[in-house]
XYZ file of C-alpha atoms in Angstrom:
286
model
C 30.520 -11.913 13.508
C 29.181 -8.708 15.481
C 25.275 -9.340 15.194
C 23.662 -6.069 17.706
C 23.690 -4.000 14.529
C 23.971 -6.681 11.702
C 20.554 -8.524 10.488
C 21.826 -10.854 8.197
C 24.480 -12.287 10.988
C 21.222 -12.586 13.162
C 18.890 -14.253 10.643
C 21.978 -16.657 9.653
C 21.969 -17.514 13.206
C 21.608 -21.197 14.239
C 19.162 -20.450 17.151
C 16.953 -18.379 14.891
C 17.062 -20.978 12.233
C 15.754 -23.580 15.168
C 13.211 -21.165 16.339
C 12.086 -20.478 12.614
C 12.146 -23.575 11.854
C 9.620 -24.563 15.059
C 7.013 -21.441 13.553
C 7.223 -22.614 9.753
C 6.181 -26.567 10.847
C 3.348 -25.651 13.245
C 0.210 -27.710 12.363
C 1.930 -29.510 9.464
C 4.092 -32.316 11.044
C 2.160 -34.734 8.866
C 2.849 -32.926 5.414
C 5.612 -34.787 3.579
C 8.049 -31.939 2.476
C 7.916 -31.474 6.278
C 8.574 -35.157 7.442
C 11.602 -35.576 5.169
C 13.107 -32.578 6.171
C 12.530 -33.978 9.860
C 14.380 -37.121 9.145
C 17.159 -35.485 9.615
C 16.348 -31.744 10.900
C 20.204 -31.009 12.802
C 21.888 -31.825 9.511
C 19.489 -29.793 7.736
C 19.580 -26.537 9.571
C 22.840 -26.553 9.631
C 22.897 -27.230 5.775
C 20.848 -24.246 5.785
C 22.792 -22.245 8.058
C 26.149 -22.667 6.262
C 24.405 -21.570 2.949
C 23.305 -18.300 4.763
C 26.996 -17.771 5.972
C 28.207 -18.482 2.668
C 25.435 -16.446 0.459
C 25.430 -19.810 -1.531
C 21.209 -20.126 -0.308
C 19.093 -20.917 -3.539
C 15.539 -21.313 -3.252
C 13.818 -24.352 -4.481
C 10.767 -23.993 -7.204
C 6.875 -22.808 -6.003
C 4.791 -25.499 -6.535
C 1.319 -24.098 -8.009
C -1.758 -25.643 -7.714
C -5.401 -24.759 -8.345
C -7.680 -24.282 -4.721
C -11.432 -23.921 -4.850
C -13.033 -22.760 -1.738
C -15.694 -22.341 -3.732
C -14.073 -19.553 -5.444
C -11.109 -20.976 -7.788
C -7.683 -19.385 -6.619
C -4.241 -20.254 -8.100
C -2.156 -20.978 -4.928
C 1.840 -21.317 -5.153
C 3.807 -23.051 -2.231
C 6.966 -22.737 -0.945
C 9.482 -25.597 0.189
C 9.249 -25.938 3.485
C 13.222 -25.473 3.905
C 12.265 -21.789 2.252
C 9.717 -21.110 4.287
C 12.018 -21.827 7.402
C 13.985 -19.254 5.828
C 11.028 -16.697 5.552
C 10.488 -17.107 9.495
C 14.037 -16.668 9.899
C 14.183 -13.494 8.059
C 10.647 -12.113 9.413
C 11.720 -12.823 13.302
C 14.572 -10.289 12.573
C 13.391 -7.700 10.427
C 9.443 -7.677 12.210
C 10.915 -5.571 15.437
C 12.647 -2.780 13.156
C 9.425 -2.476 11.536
C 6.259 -3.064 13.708
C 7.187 0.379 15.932
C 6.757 2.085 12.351
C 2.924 0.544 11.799
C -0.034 2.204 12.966
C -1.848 0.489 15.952
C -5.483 -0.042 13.137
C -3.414 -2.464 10.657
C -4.759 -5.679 11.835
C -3.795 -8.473 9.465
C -0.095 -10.768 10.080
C 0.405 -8.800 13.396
C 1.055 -10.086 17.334
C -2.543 -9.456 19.528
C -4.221 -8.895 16.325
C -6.182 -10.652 13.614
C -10.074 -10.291 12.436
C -11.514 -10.513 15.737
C -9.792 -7.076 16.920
C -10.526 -5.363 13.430
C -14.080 -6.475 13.980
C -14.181 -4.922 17.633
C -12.096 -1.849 16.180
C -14.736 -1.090 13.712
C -17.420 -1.769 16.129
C -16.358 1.244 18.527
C -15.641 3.447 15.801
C -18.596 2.469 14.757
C -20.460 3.797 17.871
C -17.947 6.582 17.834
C -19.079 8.291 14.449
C -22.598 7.389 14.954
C -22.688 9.368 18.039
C -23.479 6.392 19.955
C -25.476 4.639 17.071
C -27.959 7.407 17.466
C -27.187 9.339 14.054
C -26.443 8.355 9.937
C -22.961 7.481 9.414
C -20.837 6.204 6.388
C -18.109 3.516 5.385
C -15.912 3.908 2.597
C -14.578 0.061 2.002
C -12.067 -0.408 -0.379
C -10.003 -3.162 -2.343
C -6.470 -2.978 -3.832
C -7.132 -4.924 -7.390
C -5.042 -7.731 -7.464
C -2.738 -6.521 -4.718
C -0.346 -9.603 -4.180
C 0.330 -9.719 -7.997
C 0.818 -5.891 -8.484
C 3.277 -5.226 -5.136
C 5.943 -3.723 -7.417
C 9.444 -5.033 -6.315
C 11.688 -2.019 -6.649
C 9.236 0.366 -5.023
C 9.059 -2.289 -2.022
C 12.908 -2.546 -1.866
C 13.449 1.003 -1.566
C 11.005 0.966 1.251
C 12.699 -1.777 2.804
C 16.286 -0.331 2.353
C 15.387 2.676 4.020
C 15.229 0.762 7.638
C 18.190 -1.822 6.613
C 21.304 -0.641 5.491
C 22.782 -4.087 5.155
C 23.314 -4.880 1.840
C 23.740 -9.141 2.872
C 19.945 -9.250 4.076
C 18.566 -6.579 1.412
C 20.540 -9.397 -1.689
C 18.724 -12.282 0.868
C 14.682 -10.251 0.394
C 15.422 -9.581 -3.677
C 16.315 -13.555 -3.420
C 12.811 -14.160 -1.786
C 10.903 -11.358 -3.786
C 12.417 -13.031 -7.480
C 11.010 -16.528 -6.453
C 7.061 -15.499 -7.427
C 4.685 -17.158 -9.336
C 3.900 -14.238 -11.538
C 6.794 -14.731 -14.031
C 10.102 -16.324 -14.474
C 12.741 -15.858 -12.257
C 13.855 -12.287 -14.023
C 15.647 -9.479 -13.897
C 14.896 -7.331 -10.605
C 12.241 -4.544 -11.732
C 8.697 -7.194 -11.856
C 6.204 -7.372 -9.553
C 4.103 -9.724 -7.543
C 4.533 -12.086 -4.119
C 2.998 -15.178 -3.243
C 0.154 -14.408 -0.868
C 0.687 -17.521 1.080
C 4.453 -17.404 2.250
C 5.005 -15.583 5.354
C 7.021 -13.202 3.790
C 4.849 -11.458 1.197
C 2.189 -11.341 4.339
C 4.605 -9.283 5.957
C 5.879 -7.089 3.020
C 2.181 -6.942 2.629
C 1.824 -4.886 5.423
C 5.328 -2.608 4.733
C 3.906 -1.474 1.201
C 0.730 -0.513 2.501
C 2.324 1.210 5.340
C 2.890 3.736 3.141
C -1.259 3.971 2.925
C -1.441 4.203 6.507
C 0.528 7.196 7.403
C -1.528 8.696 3.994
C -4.211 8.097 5.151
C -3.779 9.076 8.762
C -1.156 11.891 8.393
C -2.556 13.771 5.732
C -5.981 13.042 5.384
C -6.682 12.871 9.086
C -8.635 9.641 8.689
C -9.656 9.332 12.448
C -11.685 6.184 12.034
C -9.295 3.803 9.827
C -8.879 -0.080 9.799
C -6.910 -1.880 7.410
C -6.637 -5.609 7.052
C -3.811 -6.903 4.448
C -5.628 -5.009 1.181
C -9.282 -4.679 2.698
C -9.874 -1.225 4.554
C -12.337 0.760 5.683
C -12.764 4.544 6.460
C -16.279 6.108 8.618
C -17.120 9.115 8.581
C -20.435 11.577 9.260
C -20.066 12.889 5.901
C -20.576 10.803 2.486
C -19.085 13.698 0.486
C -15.832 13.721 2.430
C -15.481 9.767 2.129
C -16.283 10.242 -1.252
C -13.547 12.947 -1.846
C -11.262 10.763 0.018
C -11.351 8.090 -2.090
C -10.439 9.982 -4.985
C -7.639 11.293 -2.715
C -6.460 7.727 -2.036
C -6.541 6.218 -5.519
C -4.579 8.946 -6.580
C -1.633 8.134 -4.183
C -2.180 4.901 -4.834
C -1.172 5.232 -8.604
C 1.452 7.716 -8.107
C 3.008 6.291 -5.239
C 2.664 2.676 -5.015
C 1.159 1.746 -9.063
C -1.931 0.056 -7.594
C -5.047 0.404 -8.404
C -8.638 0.492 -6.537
C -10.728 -2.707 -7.250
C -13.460 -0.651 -9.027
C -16.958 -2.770 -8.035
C -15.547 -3.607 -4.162
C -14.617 0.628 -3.561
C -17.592 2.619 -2.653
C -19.234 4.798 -0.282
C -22.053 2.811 1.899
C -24.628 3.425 4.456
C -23.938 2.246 7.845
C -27.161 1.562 8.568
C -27.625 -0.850 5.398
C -24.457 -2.852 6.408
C -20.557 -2.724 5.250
C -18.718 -6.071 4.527
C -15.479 -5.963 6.480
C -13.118 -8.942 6.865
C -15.955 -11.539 6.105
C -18.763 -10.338 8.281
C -21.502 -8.300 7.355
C -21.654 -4.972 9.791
C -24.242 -2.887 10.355
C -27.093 -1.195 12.816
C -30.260 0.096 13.128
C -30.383 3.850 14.408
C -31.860 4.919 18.051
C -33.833 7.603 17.685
C-alpha cells in the first residue's frame, strides 16, 4: 500500500506499531497488562497489525477506578494493547497537526510542559508590567468539566478537515466511542478519557480552535494555555473583563463548553494568579 499520502497505511505500519509500542510501556514494565502482553510482544504486534490491515481492531473495556490525590477523581484506563494503538495513531497524525498550534499551548507538546508555561508567563509577565514596574492583570480561566464535555462530532469535523482518509477518521470515532461517560453509543455523545494519550492530544485540537480566537480576533498578545487552564494579561481589567465575556460566548456557540464559573475571573497581578499549580505573582518597583 502507497503510505506518503495515506495515514491509516502508516499507523497500520509494523515499525510504527514497534515504536508505539516502546512510548505506551515507558515506566510501566512492571504493570501486569504490560508483562503479559510482553510474553509474547512479536506475536502480539503483529496480532495487532493484521487487525489494523483488516479494520477487524476492537478495543477492549476501560477499566474505572476511584484515585484520591487528596481530591477524589474517577480515573478510566485503557488496555495497554489500546494504548499502543493510541501512540500509533498520535505519531502519525501529531506532524499534520502541531504546524497548525500556536507556539503558547504548552500541555502534551515536544520542548514543552509546565516548566516553559511557567517561564512563558513569567516574561509576559515582565512584559505587561512594564518591567514589573506598573499594575497589571490576569484573566485565568477553566473549561467546566472539559474532558467529559469535548463533544465528538464537533471534534470529528475538526479532525476531518486535515485527514481526508476515511480508514483513520472510522479508526479515531473507534477510539472517541470507547469513553467512560456512557455506553458504547451511537456517534453524536461526548466525553474522552483524560488519561489515554489520545484525548490529551484531541485535547489540544478542540481547543485549537480557542487559540486562533483568542489570538486572531481578539489580539490576545499575552496568552498561555495549558490542556483547559489558560491565562490572558493585560494593563487593562476592563478589557480582560470584556474578553472573557467574548470567550465564553465562542465557547458556547462554537465548541458547547462552558467557563468553570468560581475558577474564571479577573485578578491582580500583584496579589498572585494560580497557573499550572504554582502560585505567581510580584511586588511592584516603584
Amino acid at each position: 500500500m502507497e503510505t506518503t499520502n495515506n495515514p491509516y497505511c502508516k499507523i497500520c505500519n509494523i515499525s510504527n506499531l514497534i515504536l508505539a509500542w516502546r512510548e505506551a510501556r515507558k515506566h510501566k514494565t512492571k504493570k501486569s497488562d504490560v508483562i503479559k502482553f510482553e510474553q509474547d510482544t512479536i506475536k502480539n504486534l503483529l496480532k495487532l497489525h493484521v487487525e489494523l490491515k483488516n479494520q477487524t481492531y476492537k478495543l477492549l473495556s476501560l477499566k474505572t477506578f476511584i484515585l484520591r490525590d487528596p481530591k477524589t477523581h474517577k480515573i478510566s484506563k485503557s488496555a495497554f494493547r489500546d494504548r499502543i494503538i493510541h501512540h500509533a495513531i498520535v505519531r502519525v497524525i501529531e506532524q499534520i497537526f502541531e504546524k497548525t498550534f500556536i507556539y503558547d499551548s504548552c500541555a502534551n507538546r515536544k520542548g514543552k510542559g509546565t516548566l516553559f508555561a511557567i517561564k512563558r508567563f513569567d516574561l509576559f509577565k515582565r512584559k505587561v508590567t512594564n518591567n514589573l514596574k506598573t499594575e497589571a492583570f490576569c484573566l485565568k480561566a477553566d473549561i467546566r468539566h472539559y474532558f467529559e464535555e469535548v463533544d465528538h462530532e464537533i471534534l470529528i469535523d475538526i479532525i476531518g478537515r486535515k485527514i481526508r482518509d476515511e480508514k483513520t477518521m472510522v479508526l479515531i470515532k473507534v477510539i472517541l466511542q470507547n469513553n467512560p461517560y456512557g455506553e458504547r453509543m451511537t456517534f453524536n455523545q461526548k466525553g474522552m478519557p483524560p488519561g489515554n494519550l489520545t484525548s490529551q492530544f484531541f485535547a489540544n485540537v478542540y481547543l485549537n480552535k480557542l487559540d486562533q480566537f483568542v489570538k486572531r480576533k481578539l489580539r490576545a498578545k499575552y496568552y498561555i494555555r495549558y490542556i483547559d487552564d489558560f491565562v490572558i494579561l493585560h494593563e487593562s481589567k476592563e478589557h480582560l473583563e470584556e474578553w472573557k465575556i467574548e470567550i465564553g460566548k465562542f465557547l458556547r456557540e462554537s465548541l458547547k463548553l462552558e467557563l468553570h464559573p468560581d475558577k474564571s475571573k479577573v485578578v491582580s497581578l500583584s496579589r498572585g494568579a494560580d497557573f499550572v499549580g504554582f502560585r505567581n505573582f510580584f511586588a511592584i518597583n516603584y
